[in-house]
Short mmCIF file of C-alpha atoms and ligand atoms in Angstrom, two decimals:
data_model
loop_
_atom_site.label_atom_id
_atom_site.label_comp_id
_atom_site.label_asym_id
_atom_site.label_seq_id
_atom_site.Cartn_x
_atom_site.Cartn_y
_atom_site.Cartn_z
CA MET A 1 0.00 0.00 0.00
CA SER A 2 1.26 3.42 -0.81
CA LEU A 3 1.96 5.76 2.03
CA PHE A 4 0.95 9.41 1.77
CA ARG A 5 -2.60 8.96 0.70
CA GLY A 6 -3.39 11.54 3.30
CA SER A 7 -2.77 15.24 2.94
CA MET A 8 0.58 15.03 4.79
CA ARG A 9 0.37 18.74 5.21
CA THR A 10 -1.64 20.51 7.81
CA HIS A 11 -0.68 23.83 9.28
CA ILE A 12 -0.94 23.81 13.06
CA ASN A 13 -0.22 26.64 15.46
CA GLY A 14 3.43 26.36 16.48
CA HIS A 15 3.46 28.57 19.62
CA LYS A 16 7.22 28.89 19.03
CA GLU A 17 7.22 32.54 20.10
CA LEU A 18 6.84 31.40 23.72
CA SER A 19 10.39 30.08 23.94
CA GLU A 20 12.43 30.96 20.85
CA HIS A 21 13.63 34.37 22.04
CA ALA A 22 13.73 33.67 25.80
CA ASP A 23 17.08 33.43 27.59
CA ILE A 24 18.61 29.97 27.95
CA ILE A 25 18.78 28.65 31.52
CA THR A 26 21.51 26.25 32.69
CA LEU A 27 20.27 23.81 35.31
CA VAL A 28 22.59 22.60 38.09
CA PRO A 29 20.64 19.88 39.93
CA GLU A 30 21.58 18.48 43.37
CA LYS A 31 21.45 14.98 41.95
CA VAL A 32 20.75 13.12 38.75
CA ALA A 33 19.13 9.72 38.18
CA ILE A 34 20.37 8.32 34.89
CA PRO A 35 18.05 5.71 33.36
CA LEU A 36 19.71 2.50 32.18
CA TYR A 37 17.21 1.86 29.44
CA PHE A 38 17.27 1.22 25.77
CA GLY A 39 13.95 0.27 24.17
CA THR A 40 13.05 -3.30 25.02
CA GLU A 41 16.55 -4.03 26.32
CA MET A 42 16.72 -3.63 30.07
CA ASN A 43 19.77 -5.61 31.17
CA PRO A 44 22.80 -3.38 30.88
CA GLN A 45 26.22 -4.21 32.18
CA ILE A 46 26.47 -1.79 35.13
CA LEU A 47 30.01 -0.50 35.62
CA VAL A 48 29.62 1.46 38.89
CA GLN A 49 28.33 0.78 42.38
CA PRO A 50 27.18 2.91 45.31
CA GLY A 51 30.06 4.87 46.81
CA ASP A 52 32.03 5.15 43.54
CA GLU A 53 33.32 8.57 42.56
CA VAL A 54 32.53 9.49 38.95
CA LYS A 55 33.35 12.35 36.62
CA ALA A 56 31.19 13.98 33.96
CA GLY A 57 31.71 11.58 31.06
CA THR A 58 32.61 8.43 33.06
CA LYS A 59 31.08 5.35 31.45
CA ILE A 60 28.58 3.92 33.96
CA ALA A 61 26.83 1.22 31.95
CA GLN A 62 26.67 -0.41 28.56
CA PHE A 63 24.19 -2.43 26.53
CA ASN A 64 25.94 -4.98 24.33
CA SER A 65 23.08 -6.96 22.85
CA ARG A 66 21.63 -5.88 19.51
CA PHE A 67 23.39 -2.54 19.44
CA VAL A 68 26.25 -1.16 21.48
CA VAL A 69 24.84 1.63 23.65
CA PRO A 70 27.17 3.08 26.30
CA ILE A 71 25.74 5.32 29.03
CA TYR A 72 27.82 8.02 30.72
CA SER A 73 27.63 9.99 33.94
CA SER A 74 26.38 13.51 33.30
CA VAL A 75 27.93 15.11 36.40
CA SER A 76 30.90 14.58 38.69
CA GLY A 77 30.15 13.31 42.19
CA LYS A 78 29.34 10.13 44.08
CA VAL A 79 27.09 7.25 43.06
CA GLU A 80 24.39 7.07 45.76
CA THR A 81 22.34 4.11 44.60
CA VAL A 82 21.44 1.95 41.65
CA GLU A 83 17.69 1.54 41.98
CA ASP A 84 14.46 0.89 40.13
CA ARG A 85 12.55 4.08 39.39
CA LEU A 86 9.72 5.12 37.12
CA HIS A 87 10.96 5.81 33.61
CA GLN A 88 9.27 7.98 30.96
CA SER A 89 8.11 4.76 29.26
CA LEU A 90 6.08 4.33 32.50
CA LYS A 91 8.03 1.14 33.28
CA LYS A 92 10.20 0.59 36.34
CA VAL A 93 13.78 0.81 35.11
CA LYS A 94 17.21 0.73 36.79
CA HIS A 95 18.68 4.21 37.35
CA VAL A 96 22.12 5.23 38.59
CA VAL A 97 21.56 8.02 41.13
CA ILE A 98 24.55 10.37 41.46
CA SER A 99 24.90 13.29 43.89
CA ASN A 100 26.30 16.24 41.96
CA ASP A 101 29.45 17.82 43.47
CA LYS A 102 28.83 20.71 41.02
CA LYS A 103 32.52 20.79 40.05
CA TYR A 104 31.87 19.21 36.62
CA THR A 105 35.24 17.47 36.71
CA LYS A 106 35.52 15.93 33.27
CA GLU A 107 36.62 12.43 32.33
CA GLU A 108 39.48 12.40 29.83
CA ASN A 109 37.79 10.69 26.91
CA PRO A 110 39.46 10.35 23.49
CA VAL A 111 38.99 12.94 20.73
CA LEU A 112 39.22 12.41 16.97
CA ASP A 113 40.05 14.67 14.05
CA TYR A 114 37.37 13.92 11.46
CA LYS A 115 39.56 15.31 8.67
CA THR A 116 42.22 12.62 9.10
CA ALA A 117 40.06 9.80 10.52
CA THR A 118 38.76 7.01 8.29
CA ARG A 119 35.03 6.38 7.84
CA GLU A 120 35.28 3.26 10.03
CA GLU A 121 37.10 5.17 12.78
CA LEU A 122 34.36 7.80 12.78
CA VAL A 123 31.60 5.18 13.01
CA ASP A 124 33.38 3.44 15.91
CA PHE A 125 33.91 6.77 17.64
CA MET A 126 30.23 7.67 17.31
CA MET A 127 29.27 4.28 18.73
CA ASN A 128 31.64 4.48 21.70
CA ALA A 129 30.62 8.07 22.49
CA GLY A 130 27.00 6.89 22.83
CA ILE A 131 25.66 9.40 20.32
CA VAL A 132 21.93 8.83 19.87
CA GLY A 133 19.34 10.59 17.74
CA CYS A 134 18.68 13.77 19.71
CA GLY A 135 15.41 14.73 18.02
CA GLY A 136 13.37 12.46 20.28
CA ALA A 137 14.05 9.03 18.80
CA GLY A 138 17.12 8.03 20.83
CA PHE A 139 18.22 5.43 18.28
CA PRO A 140 22.02 4.84 18.24
CA ALA A 141 23.22 7.16 15.47
CA TYR A 142 26.18 5.02 14.32
CA VAL A 143 23.85 2.31 13.02
CA LYS A 144 22.75 4.58 10.16
CA TYR A 145 26.36 4.92 8.96
CA LYS A 146 27.69 1.40 9.37
CA ASP A 147 28.77 -0.09 6.03
CA VAL A 148 26.57 2.28 3.99
CA LYS A 149 27.14 2.95 0.32
CA ASP A 150 25.52 4.90 -2.51
CA VAL A 151 24.32 7.70 -0.25
CA GLU A 152 23.04 10.56 -2.35
CA ASN A 153 21.81 12.93 0.36
CA LEU A 154 22.61 13.39 4.02
CA ILE A 155 19.61 15.28 5.36
CA ILE A 156 20.07 17.33 8.52
CA ASN A 157 16.69 17.75 10.12
CA ALA A 158 16.33 21.07 11.92
CA VAL A 159 12.63 21.36 11.12
CA GLU A 160 10.98 20.96 14.54
CA CYS A 161 7.47 20.60 13.19
CA GLU A 162 5.95 19.85 16.62
CA PRO A 163 4.37 22.82 18.37
CA TYR A 164 6.30 24.59 21.16
CA ILE A 165 9.73 22.96 20.49
CA THR A 166 12.63 25.32 19.66
CA SER A 167 15.68 23.47 21.02
CA ASP A 168 17.23 22.60 17.63
CA TYR A 169 16.65 26.18 16.57
CA LYS A 170 18.53 27.45 19.66
CA VAL A 171 21.41 24.99 19.16
CA MET A 172 21.74 26.11 15.51
CA GLU A 173 21.48 29.77 16.44
CA ASN A 174 24.03 29.53 19.27
CA ASP A 175 26.75 27.38 17.78
CA PHE A 176 26.26 26.60 14.11
CA ASP A 177 30.04 26.26 13.66
CA LEU A 178 30.05 23.18 15.89
CA VAL A 179 26.91 21.82 14.19
CA LEU A 180 28.75 22.23 10.88
CA THR A 181 31.76 20.28 12.18
CA GLY A 182 29.41 17.42 13.07
CA ILE A 183 27.73 17.65 9.67
CA LYS A 184 31.08 17.47 7.86
CA ALA A 185 32.10 14.43 9.92
CA MET A 186 28.76 12.77 9.13
CA LYS A 187 29.17 13.59 5.45
CA LYS A 188 32.54 11.87 5.48
CA MET A 189 31.12 8.83 7.32
CA SER A 190 28.27 8.45 4.86
CA ASP A 191 30.24 9.46 1.77
CA ALA A 192 27.09 11.38 0.79
CA LYS A 193 27.25 13.43 -2.38
CA LYS A 194 25.22 16.24 -0.88
CA VAL A 195 24.08 17.57 2.48
CA LEU A 196 20.68 19.27 2.78
CA ILE A 197 19.99 21.18 6.00
CA ALA A 198 16.22 21.55 6.38
CA ILE A 199 14.84 24.49 8.38
CA LYS A 200 11.21 25.61 8.56
CA LYS A 201 10.48 28.78 6.58
CA THR A 202 9.22 30.43 9.78
CA HIS A 203 12.89 31.01 10.76
CA PRO A 204 14.08 33.38 7.99
CA GLU A 205 16.93 34.86 10.07
CA LEU A 206 18.35 31.41 10.85
CA ILE A 207 18.03 30.34 7.21
CA GLN A 208 19.87 33.49 6.17
CA SER A 209 22.70 33.16 8.70
CA VAL A 210 23.18 29.43 8.00
CA SER A 211 23.17 30.05 4.22
CA GLU A 212 25.73 32.80 4.75
CA LYS A 213 28.02 30.41 6.64
CA LEU A 214 27.65 27.79 3.93
CA LYS A 215 28.65 30.18 1.13
CA ASN A 216 32.04 28.56 0.66
CA GLU A 217 30.97 25.02 1.45
CA LYS A 218 30.80 22.66 -1.46
CA ASP A 219 27.76 20.35 -1.52
CA ILE A 220 26.16 21.59 1.71
CA GLU A 221 22.95 23.53 1.24
CA CYS A 222 20.32 25.07 3.51
CA ILE A 223 16.72 24.41 2.38
CA SER A 224 13.60 26.12 3.67
CA VAL A 225 10.60 23.80 4.15
CA PRO A 226 6.90 24.72 4.56
CA ASP A 227 5.25 25.29 7.93
CA VAL A 228 3.14 22.15 7.94
CA TYR A 229 2.85 19.12 10.19
CA PRO A 230 4.45 16.53 10.18
CA ILE A 231 7.07 17.87 7.74
CA GLY A 232 9.85 16.86 10.19
CA TRP A 233 8.85 13.21 10.09
CA GLU A 234 11.65 11.36 8.27
CA ARG A 235 9.41 9.99 5.52
CA THR A 236 7.70 13.32 4.84
CA LEU A 237 10.98 15.22 4.87
CA VAL A 238 12.69 12.83 2.45
CA TYR A 239 9.71 13.20 0.11
CA GLN A 240 9.69 16.98 0.46
CA LEU A 241 13.38 17.26 -0.43
CA THR A 242 13.84 14.48 -2.99
CA LYS A 243 10.31 13.58 -4.21
CA LYS A 244 11.22 9.96 -3.47
CA ARG A 245 9.27 7.45 -1.39
CA TYR A 246 10.64 4.45 0.42
CA ASP A 247 9.26 1.38 2.10
CA LYS A 248 11.26 0.89 5.32
CA LEU A 249 14.44 3.00 5.44
CA PRO A 250 15.52 6.28 3.77
CA LEU A 251 18.66 4.50 2.57
CA GLU A 252 16.46 2.70 0.00
CA VAL A 253 16.32 6.05 -1.82
CA GLY A 254 19.92 7.02 -1.03
CA CYS A 255 19.20 9.18 2.04
CA ILE A 256 20.35 9.29 5.65
CA VAL A 257 18.46 11.62 7.99
CA ASN A 258 19.91 12.94 11.24
CA ASN A 259 18.79 15.67 13.55
CA ALA A 260 20.78 18.93 13.89
CA THR A 261 21.40 18.52 17.63
CA THR A 262 22.79 15.03 16.94
CA ALA A 263 25.38 16.64 14.64
CA TYR A 264 26.19 19.15 17.39
CA MET A 265 26.61 16.43 20.02
CA PHE A 266 28.79 14.36 17.70
CA ALA A 267 31.05 17.36 17.02
CA LYS A 268 31.31 18.03 20.76
CA ALA A 269 32.43 14.45 21.36
CA LEU A 270 34.92 14.59 18.46
CA THR A 271 36.51 17.86 19.55
CA THR A 272 36.38 17.61 23.37
CA GLY A 273 35.83 13.91 24.11
CA GLU A 274 32.58 14.78 25.92
CA PRO A 275 29.70 12.36 25.34
CA ILE A 276 26.11 13.61 25.69
CA VAL A 277 26.23 14.70 29.33
CA SER A 278 23.75 17.54 29.07
CA ARG A 279 21.43 18.85 26.41
CA MET A 280 19.21 21.72 25.38
CA LEU A 281 15.52 21.09 25.83
CA THR A 282 12.52 23.34 25.39
CA VAL A 283 10.21 23.74 28.36
CA SER A 284 7.05 25.33 27.07
CA GLY A 285 3.27 25.25 27.03
CA ASP A 286 0.46 27.27 28.56
CA ALA A 287 1.00 25.96 32.10
CA VAL A 288 4.67 26.76 32.75
CA LYS A 289 5.54 30.20 34.17
CA LYS A 290 8.60 31.05 32.04
CA PRO A 291 8.73 29.05 28.81
CA CYS A 292 12.34 28.87 27.60
CA ASN A 293 15.16 26.51 26.66
CA VAL A 294 17.12 24.81 29.40
CA ILE A 295 20.52 23.13 29.27
CA ALA A 296 20.01 20.23 31.66
CA PRO A 297 22.29 17.33 32.62
CA VAL A 298 20.99 13.93 31.52
CA GLY A 299 19.20 12.44 34.53
CA SER A 300 17.76 15.76 35.80
CA SER A 301 14.20 15.27 36.98
CA ALA A 302 11.40 16.87 34.99
CA HIS A 303 10.42 18.52 38.27
CA ASP A 304 13.82 20.30 38.60
CA VAL A 305 13.73 21.34 34.94
CA ILE A 306 10.22 22.81 35.24
CA GLU A 307 11.07 24.53 38.54
CA ALA A 308 14.04 26.21 36.80
CA CYS A 309 11.43 27.75 34.47
CA GLY A 310 9.39 29.17 37.34
CA GLY A 311 7.23 26.09 37.93
CA TYR A 312 3.61 25.45 37.02
CA THR A 313 1.00 28.18 36.60
CA THR A 314 -1.75 25.92 37.95
CA ASP A 315 -2.18 22.60 39.77
CA ASP A 316 -4.06 20.78 37.07
CA VAL A 317 -1.56 20.13 34.30
CA VAL A 318 -0.59 17.60 31.68
CA VAL A 319 3.18 17.11 31.35
CA CYS A 320 4.79 15.28 28.49
CA PHE A 321 8.28 14.56 27.24
CA GLY A 322 8.39 15.86 23.68
CA GLY A 323 5.74 17.98 22.01
CA PRO A 324 1.97 17.79 22.42
CA MET A 325 1.43 15.79 19.22
CA MET A 326 3.95 12.94 19.52
CA GLY A 327 5.18 13.32 23.10
CA THR A 328 4.72 10.85 25.95
CA THR A 329 2.56 11.97 28.84
CA ILE A 330 4.14 11.30 32.23
CA THR A 331 2.21 10.63 35.41
CA THR A 332 4.73 12.24 37.78
CA ASP A 333 7.40 14.88 37.24
CA ASP A 334 9.89 12.74 39.17
CA VAL A 335 10.78 11.15 35.82
CA CYS A 336 14.25 11.96 34.43
CA VAL A 337 15.62 13.53 31.26
CA GLU A 338 17.38 11.28 28.73
CA ARG A 339 19.81 12.09 25.93
CA GLN A 340 17.12 12.16 23.26
CA ASN A 341 14.61 14.44 25.03
CA ASN A 342 14.27 17.69 23.13
CA ALA A 343 11.35 19.11 25.13
CA ILE A 344 9.03 19.02 28.09
CA THR A 345 5.58 20.39 27.30
CA VAL A 346 3.34 21.54 30.13
CA LEU A 347 -0.30 22.21 29.31
CA LYS A 348 -3.37 23.11 31.33
CA LYS A 349 -5.64 20.12 31.72
CA VAL A 350 -8.89 20.77 29.93
CA ALA A 351 -12.07 18.76 30.30
CA ILE A 352 -12.78 17.08 26.98
CA ASP A 353 -16.38 16.35 26.10
CA GLU A 354 -16.01 13.44 23.76
CA VAL A 355 -19.02 12.65 21.59
CA ALA A 356 -19.75 9.76 19.24
CA CYS A 357 -17.85 9.42 15.97
CA LEU A 358 -19.51 11.40 13.19
CA ARG A 359 -17.95 9.27 10.45
CA CYS A 360 -16.69 12.49 8.93
CA GLY A 361 -13.50 10.85 7.62
CA SER A 362 -11.33 13.74 8.72
CA CYS A 363 -8.91 11.46 10.60
CA SER A 364 -8.33 9.37 7.45
CA ASP A 365 -8.05 12.45 5.24
CA HIS A 366 -5.30 13.95 7.42
CA CYS A 367 -3.34 10.82 8.31
CA PRO A 368 0.17 11.24 6.85
CA SER A 369 0.56 7.46 6.67
CA GLY A 370 -2.65 7.06 4.69
CA LEU A 371 -4.33 4.97 7.41
CA GLN A 372 -8.00 4.61 8.31
CA PRO A 373 -8.04 5.15 12.08
CA VAL A 374 -11.75 4.38 12.58
CA ARG A 375 -11.45 1.00 10.87
CA ILE A 376 -8.30 0.23 12.83
CA VAL A 377 -10.04 0.97 16.13
CA GLN A 378 -13.02 -1.19 15.15
CA ALA A 379 -10.77 -4.09 14.17
CA ASN A 380 -8.98 -3.84 17.50
CA LYS A 381 -12.30 -3.92 19.37
CA LEU A 382 -13.03 -7.21 17.57
CA LYS A 383 -9.45 -8.39 18.27
CA ASP A 384 -9.17 -9.04 14.53
CA MET A 385 -5.39 -9.15 14.05
CA ALA A 386 -5.58 -10.19 10.40
CA ARG A 387 -7.67 -7.09 9.68
CA LEU A 388 -5.23 -4.90 11.63
CA GLU A 389 -2.45 -6.24 9.45
CA LYS A 390 -4.45 -5.48 6.30
CA LEU A 391 -5.08 -1.97 7.60
CA ASP A 392 -1.31 -1.46 8.00
CA VAL A 393 -1.62 -0.49 11.67
CA SER A 394 2.15 -0.81 12.17
CA LYS A 395 2.63 2.18 9.82
CA CYS A 396 1.07 4.51 12.38
CA ILE A 397 3.77 6.97 13.46
CA GLU A 398 1.68 8.15 16.43
CA CYS A 399 1.80 11.69 15.09
CA GLY A 400 -1.32 12.85 16.94
CA MET A 401 -2.93 14.29 13.82
CA CYS A 402 -6.10 12.15 13.95
CA THR A 403 -6.85 13.34 17.47
CA TYR A 404 -6.01 16.93 16.53
CA VAL A 405 -8.52 17.04 13.66
CA CYS A 406 -11.31 14.99 15.24
CA PRO A 407 -14.43 17.20 15.69
CA SER A 408 -15.86 14.68 18.18
CA LYS A 409 -12.83 15.17 20.48
CA ILE A 410 -12.09 11.44 20.41
CA ALA A 411 -8.59 10.34 21.50
CA VAL A 412 -8.13 8.66 18.13
CA THR A 413 -4.32 8.49 18.29
CA GLU A 414 -4.43 6.77 21.68
CA ASN A 415 -6.92 4.22 20.34
CA VAL A 416 -4.81 3.55 17.23
CA ARG A 417 -1.69 3.31 19.42
CA ARG A 418 -3.43 0.64 21.54
CA ALA A 419 -4.38 -1.25 18.38
CA LYS A 420 -0.79 -1.08 17.16
CA ARG A 421 0.54 -2.42 20.48
CA ALA A 422 -2.03 -5.26 20.46
CA TYR A 423 -1.05 -6.16 16.90
CA GLN A 424 2.69 -6.02 17.68
CA MET A 425 2.23 -8.20 20.76
CA SER A 426 0.19 -10.79 18.89
CA LYS A 427 2.84 -10.84 16.15
CA ALA A 428 5.64 -11.23 18.71
CA LYS A 429 3.79 -14.19 20.32
CA LYS A 430 3.66 -15.97 16.95
S1 SF4 B 501 -1.51 8.93 14.80
FE1 SF4 B 501 -1.31 7.24 13.34
S2 SF4 B 501 -3.37 6.94 12.54
FE2 SF4 B 501 -3.35 8.94 13.53
S3 SF4 B 501 -2.89 10.39 11.91
FE3 SF4 B 501 -0.92 9.86 12.85
S4 SF4 B 501 -0.15 8.13 11.64
FE4 SF4 B 501 -2.34 8.36 11.15
S1 SF4 B 502 -12.26 12.45 12.76
FE1 SF4 B 502 -13.29 11.75 14.62
S2 SF4 B 502 -15.46 11.96 14.13
FE2 SF4 B 502 -14.38 12.06 12.17
S3 SF4 B 502 -14.32 9.90 11.47
FE3 SF4 B 502 -12.45 10.24 12.61
S4 SF4 B 502 -12.92 9.55 14.70
FE4 SF4 B 502 -14.89 9.86 13.65
#
């Protein structure tokens, strides 16, 4: 079935003005709790124990199963405990809790000159530095570059199509030179013919300053993309820039897509040896006192991050990691920041008066994956897994669009998400 039967393009209010020009706050928490979690893999090799002294950048754990995923301390100080705590996936997960001595003594980790390094050395370096996709996905970035060939375009995604989020924008605005170093290293790793840096047209000053800095760069170009949702989704962005469609991976059409902050983090590791110990994340929404961007150590609690922005404006709030469309709602703000988190969105809770489905078809018309949410939900009610397969439920990217457009105020995305989980579980059992 072809994807993109839906409109793929809906303008939604971005609310970017809340945070994009506010001052950046640097958070110095008393302690951090670093989750030892990577998707379904929950058995890391833990390299520290309570009482150990660590530095910012000390390796504290590593997953070695399907992918190599090292985890580093984000602060210097003493390991207090290794304990099970609630994770943003709402599962209990092991965390290394470290009291912060606030000296930020750094571990001496290796650096690498991308100009003289081989492609293989760069891939290994990226893997060992624990660089993950920083746009929310958290997938180990090196995997995209391992043994690749025939790459036409390396696409740097600085689109931020979700409402409220401006962290990539701030990283690009603050230190594009370092982002560019990361991009050049990634270009070398991929052997891509061309690099396309995608920025939403709503940021004309950034587009102009980036284009200015690229004037003497061969094969690296800044492209302005329309202000529509979900233009930052990998599949939509590849289509927007190349007019090519793929089945599973962008590499099928000669593309690799990485987020701009990922390039920045990679460059930081290459030039200073520092893995992702802290990151920029947007804290915004209509229920936080001072929306802004915060540089927070990995393992900071959502509570500390939100407090740094003045706290909540009201008691009844909805908090999610990520944006309001694709983010994950958390049930307590004692949950901690991970390397991939680009935002915390805080919204006033509003009573939703859901009414019966009108069969208007709006959810199908707007679905960027060309799905039929109402049929999917019905099939799940009947536990009809064969029908769910036919309806391509696994192609749902949980973009939130069907809920956004539903005039009956039905939580369509949540219902489709449940159907997708049920289908995936039944498939895994087989
Ligand atoms: S959440 Fe899934 S079903 Fe709903 S619009 Fe997005 S991709 Fe389509
Ligand atoms: S948009 Fe809402 S009301 Fe319309 S068909 Fe979909 S679920 Fe029903």
